[in-house]
Coordinates of C-alpha atoms in Angstrom, one line a residue:
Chain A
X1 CA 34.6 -19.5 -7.9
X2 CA 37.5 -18.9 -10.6
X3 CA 40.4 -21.5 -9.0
X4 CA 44.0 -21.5 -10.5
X5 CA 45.6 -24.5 -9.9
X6 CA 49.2 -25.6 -10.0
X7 CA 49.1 -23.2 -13.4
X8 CA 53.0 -23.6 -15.4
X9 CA 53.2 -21.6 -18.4
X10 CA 56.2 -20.9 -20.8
X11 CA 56.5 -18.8 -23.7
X12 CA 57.7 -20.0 -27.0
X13 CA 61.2 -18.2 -26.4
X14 CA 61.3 -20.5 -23.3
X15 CA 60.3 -18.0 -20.9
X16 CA 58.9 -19.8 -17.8
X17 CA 56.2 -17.1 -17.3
X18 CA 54.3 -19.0 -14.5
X19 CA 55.7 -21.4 -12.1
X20 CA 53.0 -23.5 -10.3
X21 CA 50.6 -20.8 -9.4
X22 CA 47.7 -21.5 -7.6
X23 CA 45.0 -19.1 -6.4
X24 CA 41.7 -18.4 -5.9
X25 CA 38.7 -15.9 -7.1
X26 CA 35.8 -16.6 -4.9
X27 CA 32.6 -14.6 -5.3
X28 CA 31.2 -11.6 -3.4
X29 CA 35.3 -10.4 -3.2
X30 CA 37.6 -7.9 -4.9
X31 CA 40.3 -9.6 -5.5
X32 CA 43.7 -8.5 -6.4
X33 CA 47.0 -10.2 -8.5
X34 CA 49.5 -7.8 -7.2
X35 CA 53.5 -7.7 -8.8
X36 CA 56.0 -6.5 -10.4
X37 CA 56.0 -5.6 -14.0
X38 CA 57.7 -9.1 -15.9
X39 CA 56.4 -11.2 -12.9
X40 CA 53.4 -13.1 -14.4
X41 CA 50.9 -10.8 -14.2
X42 CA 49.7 -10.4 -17.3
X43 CA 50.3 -13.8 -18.2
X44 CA 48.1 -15.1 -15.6
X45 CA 45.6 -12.9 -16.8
X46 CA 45.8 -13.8 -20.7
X47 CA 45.2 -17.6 -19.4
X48 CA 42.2 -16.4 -17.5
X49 CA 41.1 -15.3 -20.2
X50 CA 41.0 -17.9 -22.2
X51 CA 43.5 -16.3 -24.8
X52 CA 46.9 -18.7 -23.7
X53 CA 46.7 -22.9 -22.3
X54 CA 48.6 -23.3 -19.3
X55 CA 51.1 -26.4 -20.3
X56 CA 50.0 -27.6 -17.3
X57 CA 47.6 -27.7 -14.2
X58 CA 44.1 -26.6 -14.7
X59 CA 42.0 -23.1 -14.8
X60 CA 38.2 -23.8 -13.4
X61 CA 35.0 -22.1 -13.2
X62 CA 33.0 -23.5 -10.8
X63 CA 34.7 -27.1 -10.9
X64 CA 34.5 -27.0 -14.6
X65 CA 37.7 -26.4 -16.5
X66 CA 37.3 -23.3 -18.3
X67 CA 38.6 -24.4 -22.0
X68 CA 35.4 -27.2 -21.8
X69 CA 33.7 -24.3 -21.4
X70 CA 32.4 -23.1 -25.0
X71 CA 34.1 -19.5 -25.8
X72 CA 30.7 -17.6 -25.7
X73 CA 29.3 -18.7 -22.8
X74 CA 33.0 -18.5 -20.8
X75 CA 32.9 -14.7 -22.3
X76 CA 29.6 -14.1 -21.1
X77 CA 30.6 -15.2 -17.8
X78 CA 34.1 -13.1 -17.2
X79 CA 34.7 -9.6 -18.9
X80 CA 38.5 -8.2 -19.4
X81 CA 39.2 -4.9 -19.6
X82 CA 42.6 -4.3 -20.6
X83 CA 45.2 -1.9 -19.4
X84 CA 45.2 0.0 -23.4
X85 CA 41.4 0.0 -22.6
X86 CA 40.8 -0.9 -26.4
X87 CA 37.9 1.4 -27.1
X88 CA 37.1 1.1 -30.4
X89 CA 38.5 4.2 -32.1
X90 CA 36.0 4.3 -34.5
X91 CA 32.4 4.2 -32.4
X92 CA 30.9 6.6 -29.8
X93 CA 31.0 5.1 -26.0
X94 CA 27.5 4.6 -26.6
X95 CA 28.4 2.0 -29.8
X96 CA 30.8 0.4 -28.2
X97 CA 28.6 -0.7 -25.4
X98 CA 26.0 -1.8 -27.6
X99 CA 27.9 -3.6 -29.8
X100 CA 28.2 -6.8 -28.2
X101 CA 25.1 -7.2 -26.6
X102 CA 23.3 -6.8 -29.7
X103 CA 25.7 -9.1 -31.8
X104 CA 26.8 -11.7 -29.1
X105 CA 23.3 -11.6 -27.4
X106 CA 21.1 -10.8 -30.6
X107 CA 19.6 -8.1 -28.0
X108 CA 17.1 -5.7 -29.5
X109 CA 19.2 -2.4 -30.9
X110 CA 17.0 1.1 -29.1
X111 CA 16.5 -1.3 -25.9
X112 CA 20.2 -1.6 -25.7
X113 CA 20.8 1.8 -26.2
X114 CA 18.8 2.8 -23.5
X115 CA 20.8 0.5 -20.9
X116 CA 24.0 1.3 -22.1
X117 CA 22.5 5.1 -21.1
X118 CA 21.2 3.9 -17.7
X119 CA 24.6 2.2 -16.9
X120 CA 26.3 5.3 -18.1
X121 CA 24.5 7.5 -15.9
X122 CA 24.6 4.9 -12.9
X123 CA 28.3 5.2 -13.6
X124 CA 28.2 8.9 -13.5
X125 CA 29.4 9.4 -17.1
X126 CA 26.4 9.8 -18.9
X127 CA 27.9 13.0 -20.8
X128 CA 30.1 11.1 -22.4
X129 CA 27.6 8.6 -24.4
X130 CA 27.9 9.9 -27.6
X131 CA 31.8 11.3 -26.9
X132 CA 34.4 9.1 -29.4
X133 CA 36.9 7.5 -27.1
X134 CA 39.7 9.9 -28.8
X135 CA 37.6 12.9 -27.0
X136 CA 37.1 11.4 -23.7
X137 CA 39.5 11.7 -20.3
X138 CA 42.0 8.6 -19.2
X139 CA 39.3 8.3 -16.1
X140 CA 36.4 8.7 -18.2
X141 CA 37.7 6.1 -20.3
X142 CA 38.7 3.8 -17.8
X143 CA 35.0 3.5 -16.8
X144 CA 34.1 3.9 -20.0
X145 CA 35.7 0.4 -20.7
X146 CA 34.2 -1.2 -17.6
X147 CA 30.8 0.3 -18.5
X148 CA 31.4 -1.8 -22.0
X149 CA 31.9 -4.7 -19.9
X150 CA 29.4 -4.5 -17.7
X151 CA 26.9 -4.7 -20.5
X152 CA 26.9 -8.4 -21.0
X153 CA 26.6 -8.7 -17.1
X154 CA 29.7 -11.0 -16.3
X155 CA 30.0 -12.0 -13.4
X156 CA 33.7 -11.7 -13.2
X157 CA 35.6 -8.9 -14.3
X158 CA 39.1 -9.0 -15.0
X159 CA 40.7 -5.3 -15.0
X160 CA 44.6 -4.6 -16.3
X161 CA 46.4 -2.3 -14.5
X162 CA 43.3 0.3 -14.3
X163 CA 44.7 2.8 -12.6
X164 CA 47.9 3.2 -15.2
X165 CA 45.4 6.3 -16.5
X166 CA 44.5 8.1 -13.4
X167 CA 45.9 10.4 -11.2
X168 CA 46.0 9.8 -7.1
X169 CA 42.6 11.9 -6.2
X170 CA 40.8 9.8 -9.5
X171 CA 42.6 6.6 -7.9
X172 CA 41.1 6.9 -4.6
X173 CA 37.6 8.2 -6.0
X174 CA 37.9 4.5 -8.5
X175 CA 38.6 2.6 -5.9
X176 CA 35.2 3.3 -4.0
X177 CA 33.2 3.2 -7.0
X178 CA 34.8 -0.5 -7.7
X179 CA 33.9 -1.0 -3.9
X180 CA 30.3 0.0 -5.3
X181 CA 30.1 -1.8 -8.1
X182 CA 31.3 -4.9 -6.3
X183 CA 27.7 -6.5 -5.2
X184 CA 26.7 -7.5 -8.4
X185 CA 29.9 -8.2 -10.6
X186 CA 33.4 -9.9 -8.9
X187 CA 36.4 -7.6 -9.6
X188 CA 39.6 -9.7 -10.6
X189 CA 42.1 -6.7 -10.4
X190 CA 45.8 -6.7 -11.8
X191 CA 48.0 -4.3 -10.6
X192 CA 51.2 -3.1 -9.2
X193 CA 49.6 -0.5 -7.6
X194 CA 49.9 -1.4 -4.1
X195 CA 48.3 1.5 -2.8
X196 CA 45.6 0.5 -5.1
X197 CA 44.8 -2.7 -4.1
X198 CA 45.0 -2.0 -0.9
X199 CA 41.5 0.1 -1.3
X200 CA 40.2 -1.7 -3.7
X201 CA 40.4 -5.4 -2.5
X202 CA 39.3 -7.6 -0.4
X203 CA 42.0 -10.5 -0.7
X204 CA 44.7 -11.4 -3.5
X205 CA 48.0 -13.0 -4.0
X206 CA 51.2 -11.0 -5.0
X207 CA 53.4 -12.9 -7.9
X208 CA 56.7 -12.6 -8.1
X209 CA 59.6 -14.1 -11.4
X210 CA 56.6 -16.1 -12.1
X211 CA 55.5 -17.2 -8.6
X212 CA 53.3 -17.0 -5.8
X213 CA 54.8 -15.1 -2.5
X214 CA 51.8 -14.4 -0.8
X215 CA 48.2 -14.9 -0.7
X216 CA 45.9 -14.3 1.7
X217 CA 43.9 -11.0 2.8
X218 CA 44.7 -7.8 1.3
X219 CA 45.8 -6.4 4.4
X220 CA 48.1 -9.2 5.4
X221 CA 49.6 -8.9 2.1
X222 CA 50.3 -5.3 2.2
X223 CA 51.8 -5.6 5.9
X224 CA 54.3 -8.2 4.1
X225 CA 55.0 -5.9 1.2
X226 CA 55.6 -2.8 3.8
X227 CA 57.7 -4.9 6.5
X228 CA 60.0 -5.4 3.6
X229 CA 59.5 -9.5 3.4
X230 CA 58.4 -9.4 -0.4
X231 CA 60.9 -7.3 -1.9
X232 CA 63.5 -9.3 0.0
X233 CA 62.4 -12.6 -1.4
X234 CA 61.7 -11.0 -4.9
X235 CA 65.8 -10.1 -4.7
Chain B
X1 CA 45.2 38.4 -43.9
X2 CA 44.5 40.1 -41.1
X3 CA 46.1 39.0 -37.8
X4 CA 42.7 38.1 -36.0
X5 CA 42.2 36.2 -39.2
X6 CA 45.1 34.4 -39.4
X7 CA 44.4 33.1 -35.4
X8 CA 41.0 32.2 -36.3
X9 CA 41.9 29.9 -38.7
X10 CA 44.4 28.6 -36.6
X11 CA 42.4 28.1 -33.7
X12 CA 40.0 25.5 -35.8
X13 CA 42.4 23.8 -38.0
X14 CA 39.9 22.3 -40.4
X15 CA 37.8 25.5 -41.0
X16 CA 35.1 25.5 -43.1
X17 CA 36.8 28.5 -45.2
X18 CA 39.8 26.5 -45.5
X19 CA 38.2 23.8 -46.6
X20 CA 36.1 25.9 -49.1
X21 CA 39.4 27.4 -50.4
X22 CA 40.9 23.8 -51.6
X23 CA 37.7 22.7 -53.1
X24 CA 37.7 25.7 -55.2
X25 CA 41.5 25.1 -56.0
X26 CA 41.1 22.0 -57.2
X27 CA 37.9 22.6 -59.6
X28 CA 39.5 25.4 -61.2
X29 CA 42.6 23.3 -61.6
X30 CA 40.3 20.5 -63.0
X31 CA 37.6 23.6 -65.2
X32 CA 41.5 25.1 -66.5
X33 CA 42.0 21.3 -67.8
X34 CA 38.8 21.1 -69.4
X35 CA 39.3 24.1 -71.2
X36 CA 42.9 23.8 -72.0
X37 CA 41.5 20.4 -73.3
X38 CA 38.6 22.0 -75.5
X39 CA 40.9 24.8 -77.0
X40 CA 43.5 22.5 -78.2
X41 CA 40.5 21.0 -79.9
X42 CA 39.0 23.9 -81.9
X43 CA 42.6 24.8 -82.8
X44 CA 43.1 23.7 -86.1
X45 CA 45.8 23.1 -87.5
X46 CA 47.1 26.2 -89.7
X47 CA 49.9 24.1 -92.1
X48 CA 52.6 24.6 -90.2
X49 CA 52.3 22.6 -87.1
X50 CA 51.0 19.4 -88.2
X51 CA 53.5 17.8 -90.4
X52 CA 51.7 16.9 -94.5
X53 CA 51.0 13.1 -94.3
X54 CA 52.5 11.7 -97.4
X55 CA 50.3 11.6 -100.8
X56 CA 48.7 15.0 -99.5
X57 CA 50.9 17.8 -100.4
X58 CA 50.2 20.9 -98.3
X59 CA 49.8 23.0 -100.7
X60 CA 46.7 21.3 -102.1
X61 CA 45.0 21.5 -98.9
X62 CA 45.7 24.4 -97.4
X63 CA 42.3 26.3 -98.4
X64 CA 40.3 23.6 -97.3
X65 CA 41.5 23.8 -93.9
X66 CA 40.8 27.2 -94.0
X67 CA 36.6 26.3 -94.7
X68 CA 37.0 24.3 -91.9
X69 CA 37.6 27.1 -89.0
X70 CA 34.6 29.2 -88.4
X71 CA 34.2 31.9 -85.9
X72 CA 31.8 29.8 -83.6
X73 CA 33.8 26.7 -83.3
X74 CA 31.0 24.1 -84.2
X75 CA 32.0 23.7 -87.9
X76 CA 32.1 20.0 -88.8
X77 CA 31.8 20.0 -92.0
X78 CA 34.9 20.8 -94.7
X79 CA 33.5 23.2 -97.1
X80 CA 34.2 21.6 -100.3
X81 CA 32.2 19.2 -99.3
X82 CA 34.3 16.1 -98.6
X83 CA 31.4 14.9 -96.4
X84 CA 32.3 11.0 -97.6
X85 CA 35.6 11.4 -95.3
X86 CA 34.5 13.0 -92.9
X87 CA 35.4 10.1 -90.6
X88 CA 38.7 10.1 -91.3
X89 CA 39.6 14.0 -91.7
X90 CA 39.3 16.4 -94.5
X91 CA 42.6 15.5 -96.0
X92 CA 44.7 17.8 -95.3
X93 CA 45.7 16.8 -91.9
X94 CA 43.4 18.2 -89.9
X95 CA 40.3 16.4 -88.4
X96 CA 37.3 18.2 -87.5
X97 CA 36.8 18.6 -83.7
X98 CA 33.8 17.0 -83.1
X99 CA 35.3 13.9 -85.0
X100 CA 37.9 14.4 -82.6
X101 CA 36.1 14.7 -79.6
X102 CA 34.3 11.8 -80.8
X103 CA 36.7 9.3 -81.2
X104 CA 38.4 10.2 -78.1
X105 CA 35.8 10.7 -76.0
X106 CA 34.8 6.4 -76.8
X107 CA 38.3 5.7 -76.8
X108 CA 38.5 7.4 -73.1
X109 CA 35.5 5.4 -72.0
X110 CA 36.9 2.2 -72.7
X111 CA 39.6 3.4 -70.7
X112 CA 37.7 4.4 -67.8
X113 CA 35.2 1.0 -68.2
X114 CA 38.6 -1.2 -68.3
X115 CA 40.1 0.8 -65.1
X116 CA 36.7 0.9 -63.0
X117 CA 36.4 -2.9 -63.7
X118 CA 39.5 -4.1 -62.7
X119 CA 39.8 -1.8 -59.9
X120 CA 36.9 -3.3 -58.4
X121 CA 37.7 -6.8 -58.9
X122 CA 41.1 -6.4 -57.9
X123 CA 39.6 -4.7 -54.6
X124 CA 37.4 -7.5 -53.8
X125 CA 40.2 -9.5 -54.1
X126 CA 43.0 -7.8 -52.4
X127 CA 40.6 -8.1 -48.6
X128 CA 41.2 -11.3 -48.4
X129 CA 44.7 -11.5 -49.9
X130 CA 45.5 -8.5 -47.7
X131 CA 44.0 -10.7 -44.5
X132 CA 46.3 -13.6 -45.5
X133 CA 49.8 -11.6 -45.9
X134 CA 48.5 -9.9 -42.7
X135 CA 48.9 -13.3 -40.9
X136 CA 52.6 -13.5 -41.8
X137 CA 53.0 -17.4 -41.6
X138 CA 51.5 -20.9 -42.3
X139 CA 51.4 -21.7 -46.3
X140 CA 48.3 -20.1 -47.4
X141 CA 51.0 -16.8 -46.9
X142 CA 53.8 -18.4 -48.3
X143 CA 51.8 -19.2 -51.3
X144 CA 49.9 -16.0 -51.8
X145 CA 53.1 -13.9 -50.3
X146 CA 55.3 -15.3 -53.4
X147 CA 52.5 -14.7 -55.7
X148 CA 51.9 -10.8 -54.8
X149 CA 55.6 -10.3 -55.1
X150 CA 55.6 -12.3 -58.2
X151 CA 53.2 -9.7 -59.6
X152 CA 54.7 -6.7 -57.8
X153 CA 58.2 -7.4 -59.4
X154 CA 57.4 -8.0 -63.0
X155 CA 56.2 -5.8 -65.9
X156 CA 52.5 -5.1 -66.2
X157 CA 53.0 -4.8 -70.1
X158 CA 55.1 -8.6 -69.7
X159 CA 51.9 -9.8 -68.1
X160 CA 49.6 -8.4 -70.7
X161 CA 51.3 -10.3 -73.2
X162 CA 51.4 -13.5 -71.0
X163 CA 47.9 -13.1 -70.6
X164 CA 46.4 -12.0 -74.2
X165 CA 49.1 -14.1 -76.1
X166 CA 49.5 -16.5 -73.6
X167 CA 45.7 -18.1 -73.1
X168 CA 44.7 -19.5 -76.5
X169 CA 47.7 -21.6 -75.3
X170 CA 45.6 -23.0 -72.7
X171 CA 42.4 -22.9 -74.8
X172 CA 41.4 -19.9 -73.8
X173 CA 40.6 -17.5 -76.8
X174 CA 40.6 -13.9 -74.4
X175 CA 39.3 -11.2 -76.3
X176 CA 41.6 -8.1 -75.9
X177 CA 39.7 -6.0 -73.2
X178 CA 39.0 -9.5 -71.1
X179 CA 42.9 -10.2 -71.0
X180 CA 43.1 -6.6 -70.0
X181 CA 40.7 -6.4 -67.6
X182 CA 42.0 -10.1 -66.1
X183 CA 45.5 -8.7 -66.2
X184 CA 45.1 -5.1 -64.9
X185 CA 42.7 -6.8 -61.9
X186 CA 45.1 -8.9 -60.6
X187 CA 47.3 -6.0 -60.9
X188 CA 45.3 -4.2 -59.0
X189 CA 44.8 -6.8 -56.5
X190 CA 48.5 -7.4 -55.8
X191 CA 49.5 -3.7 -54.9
X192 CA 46.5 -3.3 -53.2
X193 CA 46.6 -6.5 -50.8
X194 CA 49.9 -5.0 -49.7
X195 CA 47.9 -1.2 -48.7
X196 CA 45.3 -3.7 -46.7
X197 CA 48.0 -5.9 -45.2
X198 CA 49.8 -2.7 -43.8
X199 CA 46.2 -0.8 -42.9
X200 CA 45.2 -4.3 -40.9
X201 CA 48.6 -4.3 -39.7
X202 CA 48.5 -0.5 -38.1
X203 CA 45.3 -2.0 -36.3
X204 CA 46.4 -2.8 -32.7
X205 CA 46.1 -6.5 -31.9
X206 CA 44.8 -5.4 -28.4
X207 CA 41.1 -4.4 -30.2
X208 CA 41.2 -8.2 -31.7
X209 CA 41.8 -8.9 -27.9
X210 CA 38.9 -7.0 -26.6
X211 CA 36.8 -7.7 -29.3
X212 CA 37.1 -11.1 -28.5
X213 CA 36.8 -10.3 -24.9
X214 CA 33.5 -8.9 -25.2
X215 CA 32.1 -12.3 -26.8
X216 CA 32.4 -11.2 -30.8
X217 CA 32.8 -14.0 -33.2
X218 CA 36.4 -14.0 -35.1
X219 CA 33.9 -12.5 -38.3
X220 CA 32.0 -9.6 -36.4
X221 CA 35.9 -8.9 -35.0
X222 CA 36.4 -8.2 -38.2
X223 CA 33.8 -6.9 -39.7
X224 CA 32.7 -4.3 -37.1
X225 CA 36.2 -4.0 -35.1
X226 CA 39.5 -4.4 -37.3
X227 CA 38.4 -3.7 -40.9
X228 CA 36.5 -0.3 -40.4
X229 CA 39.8 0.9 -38.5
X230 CA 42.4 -0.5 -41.2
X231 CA 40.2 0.7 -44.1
X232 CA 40.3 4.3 -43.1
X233 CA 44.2 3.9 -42.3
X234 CA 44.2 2.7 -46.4
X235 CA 42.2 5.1 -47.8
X236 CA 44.9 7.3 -48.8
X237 CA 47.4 4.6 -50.3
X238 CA 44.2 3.1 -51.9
X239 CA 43.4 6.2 -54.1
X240 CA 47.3 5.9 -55.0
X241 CA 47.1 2.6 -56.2
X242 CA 43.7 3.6 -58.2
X243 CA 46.0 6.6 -59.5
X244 CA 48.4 4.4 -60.9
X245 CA 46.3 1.4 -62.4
X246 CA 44.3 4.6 -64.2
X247 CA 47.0 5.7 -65.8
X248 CA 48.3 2.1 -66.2
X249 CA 45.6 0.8 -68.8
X250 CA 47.1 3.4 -71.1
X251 CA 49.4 0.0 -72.3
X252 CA 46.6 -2.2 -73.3
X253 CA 46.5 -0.6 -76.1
X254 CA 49.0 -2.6 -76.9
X255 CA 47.4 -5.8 -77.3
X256 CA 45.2 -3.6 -80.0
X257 CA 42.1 -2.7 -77.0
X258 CA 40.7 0.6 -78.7
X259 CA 41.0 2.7 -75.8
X260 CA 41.7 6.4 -75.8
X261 CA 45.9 6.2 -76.5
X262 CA 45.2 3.4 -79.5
X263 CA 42.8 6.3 -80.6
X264 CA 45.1 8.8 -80.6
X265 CA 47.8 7.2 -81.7
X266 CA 45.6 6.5 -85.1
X267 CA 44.3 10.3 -84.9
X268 CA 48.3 10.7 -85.2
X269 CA 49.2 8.6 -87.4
X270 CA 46.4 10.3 -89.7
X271 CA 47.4 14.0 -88.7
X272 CA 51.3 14.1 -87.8
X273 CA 50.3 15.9 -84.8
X274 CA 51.4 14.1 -82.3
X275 CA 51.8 16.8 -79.7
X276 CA 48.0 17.8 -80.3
X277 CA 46.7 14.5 -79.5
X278 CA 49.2 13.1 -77.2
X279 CA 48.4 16.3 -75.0
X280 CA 44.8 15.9 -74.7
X281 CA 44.5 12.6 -74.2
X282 CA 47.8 13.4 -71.4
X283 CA 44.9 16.1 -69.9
X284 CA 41.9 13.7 -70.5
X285 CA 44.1 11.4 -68.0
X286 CA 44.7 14.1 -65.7
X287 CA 41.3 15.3 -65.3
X288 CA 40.6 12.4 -63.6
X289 CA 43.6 11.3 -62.3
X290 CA 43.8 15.1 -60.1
X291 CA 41.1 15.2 -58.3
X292 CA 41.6 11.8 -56.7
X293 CA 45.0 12.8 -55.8
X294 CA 43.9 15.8 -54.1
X295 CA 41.4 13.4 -52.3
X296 CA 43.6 11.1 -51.2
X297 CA 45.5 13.9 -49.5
X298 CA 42.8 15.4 -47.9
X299 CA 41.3 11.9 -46.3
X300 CA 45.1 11.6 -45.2
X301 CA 44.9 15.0 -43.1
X302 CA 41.2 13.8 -42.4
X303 CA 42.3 10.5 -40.5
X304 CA 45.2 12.1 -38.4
X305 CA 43.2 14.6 -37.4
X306 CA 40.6 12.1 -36.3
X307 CA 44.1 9.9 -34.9
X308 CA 42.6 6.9 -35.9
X309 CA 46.6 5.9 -36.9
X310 CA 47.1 6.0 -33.1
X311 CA 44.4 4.1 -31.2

C-alpha cells in the first residue's frame, strides 16, 4: 500500500502546493486523485514519483519511506504515465517498450520484443507496434504509453490526466479496459474528469487549493461533487 | 506540368521525383563549378590580362606563352625549353596548369585536413559544453558560459595570433598548422556548443521525466532519450557552423600555414593575376562549401516533416 501522510509541499516561488495531505493507495483498487486544475494534483503526483521531497510528512511503500527506497527498485515498483504521454519521438511503439526492460532489466533484446508484441495485442493495439508515436491516434497512444509501462510490470501505475486525449465513446471504452487491466497492476489515476473517475475507480480523494476535501469511495465522492458540497467549499 | 501532375506531387510532398530533381540541381551546380574551375585553368594568359611582373618585360615573353597553349590542354612544358623553372612558371607570367593544379590542389588539402580536424575536435567538445550551458546555472555554466561567449565575441584572426604568437610565451613552440588546428577547434567548439545547447534545449523536459520514469539511468536518458532527439533538431545549424569554419581557415594563412589561399596568393604574387587565382581557389571553396548547404536545408525540411521539433 502507497500511504501519503500529512504530505506539505511549497514551491520555490512560495507556492504552498500541498497542505497536509494524507491519503491512501491500497492494492487490488483503482484509485483516483480528483481536482481542479492548480489544486495539487500534479504535485502530489511528481512527489509520488519520486521527482519532488515533500518538506514535510512522509510518502511510504509498504511502511518503508519511499526516498530510502533506491531509485531503480522504487521505479520498478510504480510506473507514471504522464498526461504529454512522452513517447519517444524518435522510436517505433515497439522500441519504446523495449527499451527499458532491456537497459533497466538487462532483459534479452528478441525475447523482449516478443512481449512487448504479446502485451500489444493483449491491449488490442498490436497494429501499431512498429507505428512512430507521430503516426499513431491520441487513444492509441494513450495505451500505447501504458503498454510502455506495463513492461517492467509495476505494480502501481500512476496515470496523468489520461483521458485529456480521448473523446467520450474512447473514454467510456478506457475506462473498462483499465477496469481490465486492474487484477494485476494498481491504477493511481489523476484526473479532473469526474465522469471519469467515476467508471474508472474504485475509491480516491478529491484535492482542492492544495487540500484534501474528500476521500472515501468513489461514489460517495461523486454524490458530494454533484450535491454541490465540493464546489461550495472549493469557493 | 500537367494538372494531374502538379496534384500528384502535391499529394506526397516528399516525392521521389522531387527529390530526384534537387539532387540533380545541385550536382550540376557543383559539375558547372568544376568546370568553370578547370577552364579558368587551361586559360592562359594571352599578355593582356595578367599584369608583366617587374624584370620580365612582356614583350620578351610573349611567344613563349604562346608554346605553351596547345590544342589539347595537357601541355606542361614551355617550348623553349625552360624546363629548370618549370616550378615556378615559364617567365612570362603564366604558369603552366598542371603546376597550377598542383600547387593548389596540396594547398586545398591542407585546407580541408585543417578544417576536418578541428571540426571534429571542436564537435567532441561542444556535447559536453553544449550539456553544461544547457543546465543554465551552478558555476561549471558560469565558467564555461563566459568562456563560449569569450570566444563567440572576439576575432578568430585575434585568436590565431594569441595562439601561434602567443605559446612560445608559455613554452610552447606550436607549429603553424597545430596553433591553427588548436585555434579553429575551439572555434569550432564554441559556436557549436551553442547549436547543442539550443537542440537539447528544444527537447521537452517531460521525455527526461519519462525516461526517468521507466527506470533509465541519468546516462541511457541521455544517450538513447534526449541526445538522438536534440541531434536531429541540430543537424541543420550544425552543417552551418561546418560552412563557416570551412571557409574560416582561409585566415591561417596568416600565420604562414601553406594552405590553398597562401598558395594562391604566391601563384599571384608570381603572375599578377589575381582574379585568376583568387577565383578558383573562391570555387575550390564553394565546391565544397554548396553541397553542404543544400544539405543542411534539406535535413531541415527532412526533420519538420518527421515533426521531431514538436514532440
Amino acid at each position: 500500500m502507497i500511504k501519503v501522510e500529512n504530505v506539505q509541499y511549497a514551491y520555490h516561488t512560495g507556492t504552498e502546493a500541498l497542505r497536509d495531505v494524507s491519503v491512501a493507495f491500497p492494492r487490488g483498487t483503482i484509485s483516483a486523485v480528483l481536482g481542479e486544475s492548480g489544486s495539487g494534483k500534479t504535485t502530489l503526483l511528481m512527489l509520488l514519483g519520486q521527482f519532488l521531497r515533500p518538506d514535510a510528512g512522509r510518502i511510504t511503500l509498504d511502511n518503508r519511506d519511499i526516498y530510502e527506497i533506491p531509485e531503480p527498485e522504487y521505479r520498478r515498483a510504480l510506473g507514471i504515465v504522464f498526461q504529454n504521454l512522452y513517447l519517444f519521438p524518435h522510436m517505433t511503439v515497439l522500441e519504446n517498450m523495449t527499451l527499458a526492460p532491456v537497459k533497466v532489466l538487462g532483459a534479452d533484446k528478441v525475447g523482449t520484443e516478443d512481449d512487448a508484441r504479446a502485451m500489444l495485442d493483449r491491449l488490442g493495439i498490436g497494429e501499431i507496434a512498429d507505428s512512430y508515436p507521430s503516426q499513431i491516434s491520441g487513444g492509441q497512444g494513450q495505451r500505447a504509453a501504458i503498454a510502455r509501462g506495463l513492461m517492467l510490470q509495476p505494480e502501481y501505475m500512476l496515470l496523468d490526466e489520461p483521458t485529456s486525449a480521448l473523446d467520450a465513446n474512447t473514454t467510456d471504452e478506457f475506462a473498462a479496459w483499465l477496469r481490465e487491466l486492474s487484477d494485476q497492476t494498481n491504477f493511481i489515476i489523476v484526473t479532473h474528469d469526474v465522469l471519469f473517475a467515476d467508471k474508472a475507480a474504485h475509491q480516491g480523494v478529491y484535492l482542492s487549493d492544495g487540500q484534501v476535501l474528500d476521500t472515501g469511495t468513489i461514489d460517495t465522492i461523486i454524490q458530494h461533487v454533484r450535491s454541490g458540497r465540493l464546489v461550495e467549499v472549493d469557493g | 506540368m500537367p494538372p494531374e501532375m502538379a496534384s500528384e506531387n502535391h499529394a506526397s510532398p516528399p516525392s521521389s521525383r522531387r527529390r530526384l530533381w534537387r539532387t540533380c540541381g545541385w550536382l550540376a551546380t557543383v559539375a558547372a563549378g568544376v568546370a568553370l574551375a578547370a577552364a579558368v585553368l587551361t586559360t592562359q594568359p594571352v599578355g593582356a590580362d595578367g599584369g608583366p611582373p617587374q624584370g620580365a618585360p612582356p614583350g620578351a615573353t610573349r611567344p613563349a606563352t604562346r608554346a605553351t597553349t596547345q590544342p589539347n590542354g595537357a601541355a606542361t612544358q614551355p617550348a623553349d625549353g625552360a624546363v629548370a623553372r618549370e616550378s615556378v612558371g615559364n617567365g612570362d607570367g603564366g604558369i603552366s596548369p598542371a603546376v597550377v593544379a598542383r600547387k593548389l590542389g596540396k594547398g586545398f588539402a591542407i585546407t580541408l585536413l585543417v578544417a576536418a580536424a578541428s571540426l571534429t575536435i571542436g564537435f567532441f567538445l561542444s556535447v559536453p559544453v553544449g550539456v553544461v550551458l544547457n543546465r543554465n546555472r551552478g558555476i561549471a555554466y558560469y565558467i564555461t558560459r563566459s568562456f563560449v561567449d569569450f570566444i563567440r565575441g572576439t576575432p578568430v584572426l585575434v585568436q590565431l595570433y594569441f595562439v601561434y604568437f602567443g605559446s612560445p610565451v608559455i613554452g610552447l613552440h606550436l607549429a603553424p598548422i597545430t596553433s591553427a588546428i588548436a585555434t579553429l577547434s575551439i572555434n569550432a567548439m564554441a559556436y557549436m556548443a551553442e547549436v547543442v545547447r539550443s537542440g537539447l534545449m528544444s527537447v521537452d523536459r517531460g521525455q527526461m521525466l519519462a525516461g526517468r520514469a521507466l527506470g533509465l539511468s541519468r546516462w541511457d536518458v541521455f544517450r538513447r532519450i534526449v541526445w538522438p532527439q536534440a541531434f536531429r533538431i541540430a543537424i541543420p545549424p550544425l552543417m552551418n557552423s561546418v560552412v563557416a569554419l570551412i571557409k574560416d581557415t582561409a585566415l591561417i594563412s596568416i600565420i604562414s600555414v601553406v594552405e590553398v589561399v597562401h598558395t594562391a596568393k604566391s601563384l599571384v604574387s608570381i603572375t599578377y593575376e589575381p582574379m585568376k587565382y583568387y577565383f578558383i581557389v573562391a570555387l575550390m571553396f564553394f565546391v565544397v562549401t554548396f553541397p553542404l548547404m543544400k544539405l543542411a536545408g534539406r535535413l531541415e525540411e527532412r526533420i519538420r516533416q518527421k515533426g521531431y521539433a514538436h514532440d
